[in-house]
Amino acid sequence: MVIGVGQTVLRILGYLFLLILVAMAGAAGTAYWAKMEFEGSGPLAQETMFVVPKGASLTQIAEQLEKDGLISNAYVFRAGAYYLRKQGGLKAGEYTVPAGASMQDILVIFESGKAITYKLTVPEGLTTAMIIELVRKHEALSGDVTVLPTEGQLLPETYVFSRGMARNELLRRMALDHNRVLNELWEKRAPDLPIKTKYEAVILASIVEKETGVPRERPHVAGVFVNRLRKGMRLESDPTIIYGITQGYPLGRGIRQSELQAATPYNTYAIAGLPPTPIANPGRESLAAVLNPMATEDIFFVADGTGGHAFASTLEEHEKNVARWRQIEKQRAAGGG
């Protein structure tokens, strides 16, 4: 009886040992298979784009990768990420995934943060409403615009961002850049300017921005307006009148005499000093021109027919320049160039 019991125990132990060996072999086989799946070429037949949404979990990313045919097994992708301790390092954005990329390759791509970037160029002189329109139309941005910046608060520039960036966040960047540039230039402003606040500088810079599209003229135009402010003269700027009528959109016709005489807040032919707000979003160069204008005696300017302006320090000289411009207008109207 004792011998029989001993043999039974040995047989049971043998079976258990065999089961353990089989389990170990199975686990080793599974681990080997998972390793090959994780490191081997993936099922993707051609290069494609994949978006890692902001705030997405590893599980959500893995399941979407499998659904889109970029990987063969979401569980293996997650297990590999945990094994390599990269489960929390995947960065939101839109990525290029090459054909045949392994799960490990994809993990490295997402961890790198080297997402596809997009650009939005905001030209100088647009109103805030126009800039918001550009932001709303860009398909790579997300969310609606719920924060409306005030006129003149945004910096015209080329902005680079990844897919999914919130529209409000991009507008916030534009406002922060505007404040940064304005603060830098304000610290280096010329002494004794007739501009007492940063906001006044933005207002005048927006007028300079709309008066000339010739970069080299900006300091000269700014110098004329600074001289007029110092002398107590009205600015007499056509773009301010147009802003009061259209909120910055093209007028599509000439300014009427009645509009030149109307006592509105933006009619700088009728009011003294600056209008109540900027009339556009000025760029860095116009802000710099206003805060460090050209030293000049000129107090007048008019279009010269070449895209630039003729400047004058006396009314007599200015009237001659105006007469030349009127002649150019007549020739163009008659088809003479």
CSV table of C-alpha atoms in Angstrom, one decimal:
chain,number,residue,atom,x,y,z
A,1,MET,CA,0.0,0.0,0.0
A,2,VAL,CA,2.7,2.4,0.8
A,3,ILE,CA,4.6,1.7,-2.4
A,4,GLY,CA,1.4,2.1,-4.4
A,5,VAL,CA,0.6,5.5,-2.8
A,6,GLY,CA,4.2,6.6,-3.5
A,7,GLN,CA,3.9,5.6,-7.2
A,8,THR,CA,0.6,7.5,-7.5
A,9,VAL,CA,2.1,10.6,-6.0
A,10,LEU,CA,5.1,10.4,-8.3
A,11,ARG,CA,2.7,10.0,-11.3
A,12,ILE,CA,0.7,13.1,-10.3
A,13,LEU,CA,3.9,15.1,-9.8
A,14,GLY,CA,5.1,14.0,-13.2
A,15,TYR,CA,1.8,15.1,-14.8
A,16,LEU,CA,2.0,18.4,-13.0
A,17,PHE,CA,5.6,18.9,-14.1
A,18,LEU,CA,4.6,18.0,-17.7
A,19,LEU,CA,1.7,20.5,-17.6
A,20,ILE,CA,4.1,23.2,-16.3
A,21,LEU,CA,6.5,22.4,-19.1
A,22,VAL,CA,3.7,22.6,-21.7
A,23,ALA,CA,2.4,25.9,-20.2
A,24,MET,CA,5.9,27.3,-20.2
A,25,ALA,CA,6.4,26.2,-23.8
A,26,GLY,CA,3.1,27.8,-24.7
A,27,ALA,CA,3.9,31.0,-22.9
A,28,ALA,CA,7.3,31.1,-24.6
A,29,GLY,CA,5.7,30.4,-27.9
A,30,THR,CA,3.1,33.2,-27.3
A,31,ALA,CA,5.8,35.6,-26.3
A,32,TYR,CA,7.9,34.8,-29.4
A,33,TRP,CA,4.8,35.2,-31.6
A,34,ALA,CA,3.9,38.5,-30.0
A,35,LYS,CA,7.5,39.7,-30.4
A,36,MET,CA,7.5,38.8,-34.1
A,37,GLU,CA,4.1,40.5,-34.5
A,38,PHE,CA,5.4,43.7,-32.7
A,39,GLU,CA,8.7,43.9,-34.5
A,40,GLY,CA,7.8,42.5,-37.9
A,41,SER,CA,6.6,44.3,-41.0
A,42,GLY,CA,3.0,45.5,-40.7
A,43,PRO,CA,0.0,45.0,-43.0
A,44,LEU,CA,0.0,48.5,-44.4
A,45,ALA,CA,0.3,48.3,-48.2
A,46,GLN,CA,1.0,52.0,-48.8
A,47,GLU,CA,2.0,55.1,-46.9
A,48,THR,CA,-0.9,56.7,-45.1
A,49,MET,CA,-1.7,59.4,-42.6
A,50,PHE,CA,-2.9,58.7,-39.1
A,51,VAL,CA,-4.2,61.1,-36.5
A,52,VAL,CA,-3.5,60.6,-32.8
A,53,PRO,CA,-6.3,62.7,-31.3
A,54,LYS,CA,-5.6,64.9,-28.3
A,55,GLY,CA,-6.4,63.1,-25.1
A,56,ALA,CA,-6.8,59.7,-26.7
A,57,SER,CA,-5.9,56.7,-24.6
A,58,LEU,CA,-3.5,54.0,-25.7
A,59,THR,CA,-6.4,51.6,-26.0
A,60,GLN,CA,-8.3,54.0,-28.3
A,61,ILE,CA,-5.2,54.5,-30.5
A,62,ALA,CA,-4.5,50.8,-30.7
A,63,GLU,CA,-8.0,49.9,-31.7
A,64,GLN,CA,-8.2,52.6,-34.3
A,65,LEU,CA,-4.8,51.5,-35.8
A,66,GLU,CA,-6.2,47.9,-36.1
A,67,LYS,CA,-9.5,49.2,-37.5
A,68,ASP,CA,-7.6,51.3,-40.2
A,69,GLY,CA,-5.4,48.3,-41.1
A,70,LEU,CA,-2.1,49.8,-39.9
A,71,ILE,CA,-1.5,46.9,-37.4
A,72,SER,CA,-2.8,43.4,-37.1
A,73,ASN,CA,-3.4,43.2,-33.4
A,74,ALA,CA,-4.4,46.0,-31.0
A,75,TYR,CA,-3.6,43.9,-27.9
A,76,VAL,CA,0.0,43.2,-29.1
A,77,PHE,CA,0.5,47.0,-29.8
A,78,ARG,CA,-0.7,47.8,-26.3
A,79,ALA,CA,1.4,45.1,-24.7
A,80,GLY,CA,4.5,46.3,-26.6
A,81,ALA,CA,3.9,49.9,-25.5
A,82,TYR,CA,3.7,48.8,-21.9
A,83,TYR,CA,6.7,46.5,-22.1
A,84,LEU,CA,8.8,49.4,-23.5
A,85,ARG,CA,7.2,51.8,-21.0
A,86,LYS,CA,6.0,54.1,-23.7
A,87,GLN,CA,2.3,53.9,-23.0
A,88,GLY,CA,2.1,57.5,-21.8
A,89,GLY,CA,4.4,59.0,-24.4
A,90,LEU,CA,2.3,59.1,-27.5
A,91,LYS,CA,1.9,62.7,-28.7
A,92,ALA,CA,-1.2,64.0,-30.4
A,93,GLY,CA,-1.0,65.0,-34.1
A,94,GLU,CA,-1.2,63.8,-37.7
A,95,TYR,CA,1.6,61.4,-38.7
A,96,THR,CA,2.9,59.9,-41.9
A,97,VAL,CA,3.1,56.1,-41.4
A,98,PRO,CA,5.2,54.3,-44.1
A,99,ALA,CA,4.1,51.1,-45.9
A,100,GLY,CA,5.0,48.0,-44.0
A,101,ALA,CA,5.7,49.9,-40.7
A,102,SER,CA,5.9,47.6,-37.7
A,103,MET,CA,4.1,48.2,-34.5
A,104,GLN,CA,7.4,49.2,-33.0
A,105,ASP,CA,8.0,51.6,-35.9
A,106,ILE,CA,4.6,53.2,-35.4
A,107,LEU,CA,5.2,53.5,-31.6
A,108,VAL,CA,8.5,55.4,-32.3
A,109,ILE,CA,6.8,57.7,-34.8
A,110,PHE,CA,4.0,58.6,-32.4
A,111,GLU,CA,6.4,59.1,-29.5
A,112,SER,CA,8.7,61.4,-31.6
A,113,GLY,CA,6.0,64.1,-31.8
A,114,LYS,CA,7.2,64.9,-35.4
A,115,ALA,CA,3.7,65.4,-36.6
A,116,ILE,CA,2.7,66.8,-40.0
A,117,THR,CA,2.5,70.6,-39.7
A,118,TYR,CA,0.2,73.1,-41.4
A,119,LYS,CA,0.6,76.8,-42.1
A,120,LEU,CA,-1.8,79.7,-42.0
A,121,THR,CA,-0.4,83.0,-43.3
A,122,VAL,CA,-2.2,86.1,-42.0
A,123,PRO,CA,-1.4,89.1,-44.2
A,124,GLU,CA,-0.9,92.5,-42.6
A,125,GLY,CA,-3.9,94.9,-42.6
A,126,LEU,CA,-6.7,92.4,-42.2
A,127,THR,CA,-9.4,93.1,-39.7
A,128,THR,CA,-10.0,90.7,-36.8
A,129,ALA,CA,-13.3,89.6,-38.5
A,130,MET,CA,-11.3,88.7,-41.7
A,131,ILE,CA,-8.7,86.8,-39.7
A,132,ILE,CA,-11.3,84.8,-37.9
A,133,GLU,CA,-12.8,83.9,-41.3
A,134,LEU,CA,-9.4,82.5,-42.4
A,135,VAL,CA,-9.1,80.5,-39.1
A,136,ARG,CA,-12.6,79.1,-39.5
A,137,LYS,CA,-11.9,78.0,-43.1
A,138,HIS,CA,-8.7,76.1,-42.3
A,139,GLU,CA,-9.6,72.4,-42.4
A,140,ALA,CA,-6.8,71.2,-40.1
A,141,LEU,CA,-8.0,73.3,-37.2
A,142,SER,CA,-10.6,72.1,-34.8
A,143,GLY,CA,-13.5,73.5,-32.8
A,144,ASP,CA,-15.4,76.7,-33.2
A,145,VAL,CA,-14.3,80.3,-32.5
A,146,THR,CA,-15.9,81.2,-29.3
A,147,VAL,CA,-13.5,84.0,-28.2
A,148,LEU,CA,-13.6,87.1,-30.3
A,149,PRO,CA,-10.4,89.2,-30.0
A,150,THR,CA,-10.7,93.0,-30.3
A,151,GLU,CA,-9.6,94.9,-33.4
A,152,GLY,CA,-5.8,95.2,-33.7
A,153,GLN,CA,-5.1,92.6,-31.1
A,154,LEU,CA,-3.7,89.9,-33.5
A,155,LEU,CA,-0.3,89.8,-35.0
A,156,PRO,CA,-0.2,89.1,-38.8
A,157,GLU,CA,2.4,86.3,-39.3
A,158,THR,CA,2.7,82.8,-40.7
A,159,TYR,CA,1.6,80.3,-38.0
A,160,VAL,CA,2.7,76.7,-38.0
A,161,PHE,CA,0.6,74.1,-36.2
A,162,SER,CA,-0.4,70.4,-36.1
A,163,ARG,CA,-3.8,69.0,-37.2
A,164,GLY,CA,-6.4,69.3,-34.5
A,165,MET,CA,-5.2,72.5,-32.9
A,166,ALA,CA,-8.1,74.4,-31.5
A,167,ARG,CA,-9.1,77.5,-33.4
A,168,ASN,CA,-9.4,79.4,-30.2
A,169,GLU,CA,-5.8,78.4,-29.3
A,170,LEU,CA,-4.4,79.7,-32.6
A,171,LEU,CA,-6.1,83.0,-32.1
A,172,ARG,CA,-4.7,83.1,-28.5
A,173,ARG,CA,-1.2,82.5,-30.0
A,174,MET,CA,-1.8,85.5,-32.4
A,175,ALA,CA,-2.8,87.7,-29.5
A,176,LEU,CA,0.2,86.6,-27.4
A,177,ASP,CA,2.6,87.2,-30.3
A,178,HIS,CA,1.0,90.7,-30.8
A,179,ASN,CA,1.5,91.6,-27.1
A,180,ARG,CA,5.1,90.3,-27.2
A,181,VAL,CA,6.1,92.3,-30.3
A,182,LEU,CA,4.3,95.4,-29.1
A,183,ASN,CA,6.0,95.3,-25.7
A,184,GLU,CA,9.5,94.8,-27.3
A,185,LEU,CA,9.0,97.7,-29.7
A,186,TRP,CA,7.4,100.0,-27.0
A,187,GLU,CA,10.6,99.7,-24.9
A,188,LYS,CA,12.6,100.9,-27.8
A,189,ARG,CA,10.3,103.8,-28.9
A,190,ALA,CA,11.6,107.2,-29.8
A,191,PRO,CA,11.3,109.9,-27.1
A,192,ASP,CA,8.6,112.6,-27.2
A,193,LEU,CA,6.2,110.9,-29.4
A,194,PRO,CA,2.6,112.2,-29.4
A,195,ILE,CA,1.5,108.7,-28.7
A,196,LYS,CA,1.0,108.1,-25.0
A,197,THR,CA,-0.2,104.4,-24.8
A,198,LYS,CA,0.5,101.1,-26.5
A,199,TYR,CA,-3.1,101.1,-27.7
A,200,GLU,CA,-2.7,104.5,-29.4
A,201,ALA,CA,0.4,103.1,-31.1
A,202,VAL,CA,-1.6,100.1,-32.4
A,203,ILE,CA,-4.3,102.5,-33.7
A,204,LEU,CA,-1.8,104.7,-35.6
A,205,ALA,CA,0.1,101.6,-36.8
A,206,SER,CA,-3.2,100.2,-38.3
A,207,ILE,CA,-3.7,103.4,-40.2
A,208,VAL,CA,-0.1,103.3,-41.5
A,209,GLU,CA,-0.7,99.7,-42.5
A,210,LYS,CA,-3.8,100.5,-44.6
A,211,GLU,CA,-2.3,103.7,-46.1
A,212,THR,CA,0.7,102.0,-47.9
A,213,GLY,CA,1.5,98.6,-49.2
A,214,VAL,CA,5.2,99.7,-49.8
A,215,PRO,CA,7.3,98.5,-46.9
A,216,ARG,CA,10.0,101.2,-47.3
A,217,GLU,CA,7.3,103.9,-47.1
A,218,ARG,CA,5.9,102.9,-43.7
A,219,PRO,CA,8.4,105.0,-41.6
A,220,HIS,CA,7.8,108.0,-43.9
A,221,VAL,CA,4.0,107.7,-43.7
A,222,ALA,CA,4.3,107.3,-39.9
A,223,GLY,CA,6.5,110.4,-39.8
A,224,VAL,CA,3.8,112.4,-41.6
A,225,PHE,CA,1.1,111.3,-39.2
A,226,VAL,CA,3.3,111.9,-36.1
A,227,ASN,CA,4.0,115.4,-37.5
A,228,ARG,CA,0.3,116.1,-38.0
A,229,LEU,CA,-0.5,114.9,-34.5
A,230,ARG,CA,2.2,117.2,-33.0
A,231,LYS,CA,0.8,120.2,-34.9
A,232,GLY,CA,-2.8,119.5,-33.9
A,233,MET,CA,-3.7,118.8,-37.6
A,234,ARG,CA,-6.4,116.2,-38.5
A,235,LEU,CA,-5.0,113.0,-39.9
A,236,GLU,CA,-7.3,113.0,-42.9
A,237,SER,CA,-6.9,109.4,-43.7
A,238,ASP,CA,-9.2,107.8,-46.2
A,239,PRO,CA,-8.9,104.2,-44.8
A,240,THR,CA,-10.4,105.4,-41.5
A,241,ILE,CA,-13.5,106.6,-43.3
A,242,ILE,CA,-13.8,103.4,-45.2
A,243,TYR,CA,-13.5,101.4,-41.9
A,244,GLY,CA,-16.3,103.4,-40.4
A,245,ILE,CA,-18.5,102.5,-43.4
A,246,THR,CA,-17.6,98.9,-44.2
A,247,GLN,CA,-15.8,97.7,-41.0
A,248,GLY,CA,-12.7,97.3,-43.2
A,249,TYR,CA,-14.1,95.5,-46.2
A,250,PRO,CA,-13.5,97.1,-49.6
A,251,LEU,CA,-15.7,100.0,-50.3
A,252,GLY,CA,-15.9,99.3,-54.1
A,253,ARG,CA,-16.2,103.0,-55.0
A,254,GLY,CA,-14.8,106.4,-54.2
A,255,ILE,CA,-15.5,108.2,-51.0
A,256,ARG,CA,-18.4,110.6,-51.3
A,257,GLN,CA,-18.2,114.2,-50.3
A,258,SER,CA,-20.9,113.7,-47.7
A,259,GLU,CA,-18.8,110.9,-46.1
A,260,LEU,CA,-15.8,113.3,-45.9
A,261,GLN,CA,-18.0,115.8,-44.1
A,262,ALA,CA,-19.9,113.4,-41.8
A,263,ALA,CA,-18.9,113.7,-38.1
A,264,THR,CA,-18.4,110.0,-37.4
A,265,PRO,CA,-15.9,108.5,-34.9
A,266,TYR,CA,-13.7,107.2,-37.8
A,267,ASN,CA,-13.8,110.2,-40.0
A,268,THR,CA,-10.4,111.7,-39.4
A,269,TYR,CA,-11.2,114.5,-41.8
A,270,ALA,CA,-13.8,115.7,-39.3
A,271,ILE,CA,-12.4,114.6,-35.9
A,272,ALA,CA,-9.2,115.6,-34.2
A,273,GLY,CA,-6.6,113.0,-33.2
A,274,LEU,CA,-7.0,109.2,-33.5
A,275,PRO,CA,-10.1,107.2,-34.2
A,276,PRO,CA,-11.4,105.2,-31.2
A,277,THR,CA,-10.0,101.8,-32.2
A,278,PRO,CA,-7.6,100.3,-34.7
A,279,ILE,CA,-8.9,99.9,-38.2
A,280,ALA,CA,-7.0,96.6,-38.9
A,281,ASN,CA,-4.3,94.4,-37.4
A,282,PRO,CA,-0.9,96.0,-38.1
A,283,GLY,CA,2.2,93.9,-38.6
A,284,ARG,CA,5.5,94.3,-36.9
A,285,GLU,CA,6.9,96.7,-39.4
A,286,SER,CA,4.0,99.2,-39.1
A,287,LEU,CA,4.2,99.0,-35.3
A,288,ALA,CA,8.0,99.7,-35.5
A,289,ALA,CA,7.4,102.6,-38.0
A,290,VAL,CA,5.0,104.3,-35.6
A,291,LEU,CA,7.2,103.9,-32.6
A,292,ASN,CA,10.4,105.0,-34.5
A,293,PRO,CA,9.1,107.1,-37.4
A,294,MET,CA,11.2,108.8,-40.0
A,295,ALA,CA,12.5,112.3,-39.1
A,296,THR,CA,10.8,114.4,-41.7
A,297,GLU,CA,9.2,117.8,-42.2
A,298,ASP,CA,6.5,116.3,-44.5
A,299,ILE,CA,2.9,116.6,-43.5
A,300,PHE,CA,1.2,115.5,-46.7
A,301,PHE,CA,1.2,112.6,-49.1
A,302,VAL,CA,-0.8,111.4,-52.1
A,303,ALA,CA,-0.6,108.5,-54.5
A,304,ASP,CA,2.0,108.9,-57.2
A,305,GLY,CA,0.7,106.4,-59.7
A,306,THR,CA,3.4,103.8,-59.1
A,307,GLY,CA,1.9,102.1,-56.0
A,308,GLY,CA,3.7,104.5,-53.7
A,309,HIS,CA,3.2,108.1,-52.6
A,310,ALA,CA,4.5,111.6,-53.2
A,311,PHE,CA,5.3,113.4,-50.0
A,312,ALA,CA,5.3,117.1,-49.3
A,313,SER,CA,6.1,119.5,-46.5
A,314,THR,CA,4.0,122.5,-47.8
A,315,LEU,CA,0.4,122.8,-49.0
A,316,GLU,CA,1.6,124.3,-52.3
A,317,GLU,CA,3.9,121.3,-53.1
A,318,HIS,CA,1.2,118.9,-52.0
A,319,GLU,CA,-1.4,120.5,-54.4
A,320,LYS,CA,1.0,120.0,-57.3
A,321,ASN,CA,1.4,116.4,-56.3
A,322,VAL,CA,-2.4,116.0,-56.1
A,323,ALA,CA,-2.8,117.7,-59.6
A,324,ARG,CA,-0.4,115.1,-61.0
A,325,TRP,CA,-2.3,112.3,-59.4
A,326,ARG,CA,-5.6,113.6,-60.8
A,327,GLN,CA,-4.1,113.7,-64.3
A,328,ILE,CA,-2.9,110.1,-63.9
A,329,GLU,CA,-6.5,109.1,-62.8
A,330,LYS,CA,-7.9,110.9,-65.9
A,331,GLN,CA,-5.5,109.1,-68.2
A,332,ARG,CA,-6.4,105.8,-66.7
A,333,ALA,CA,-10.1,106.4,-67.0
A,334,ALA,CA,-9.6,107.3,-70.7
A,335,GLY,CA,-7.7,104.1,-71.3
A,336,GLY,CA,-4.3,105.9,-71.6
A,337,GLY,CA,-2.6,103.9,-68.9
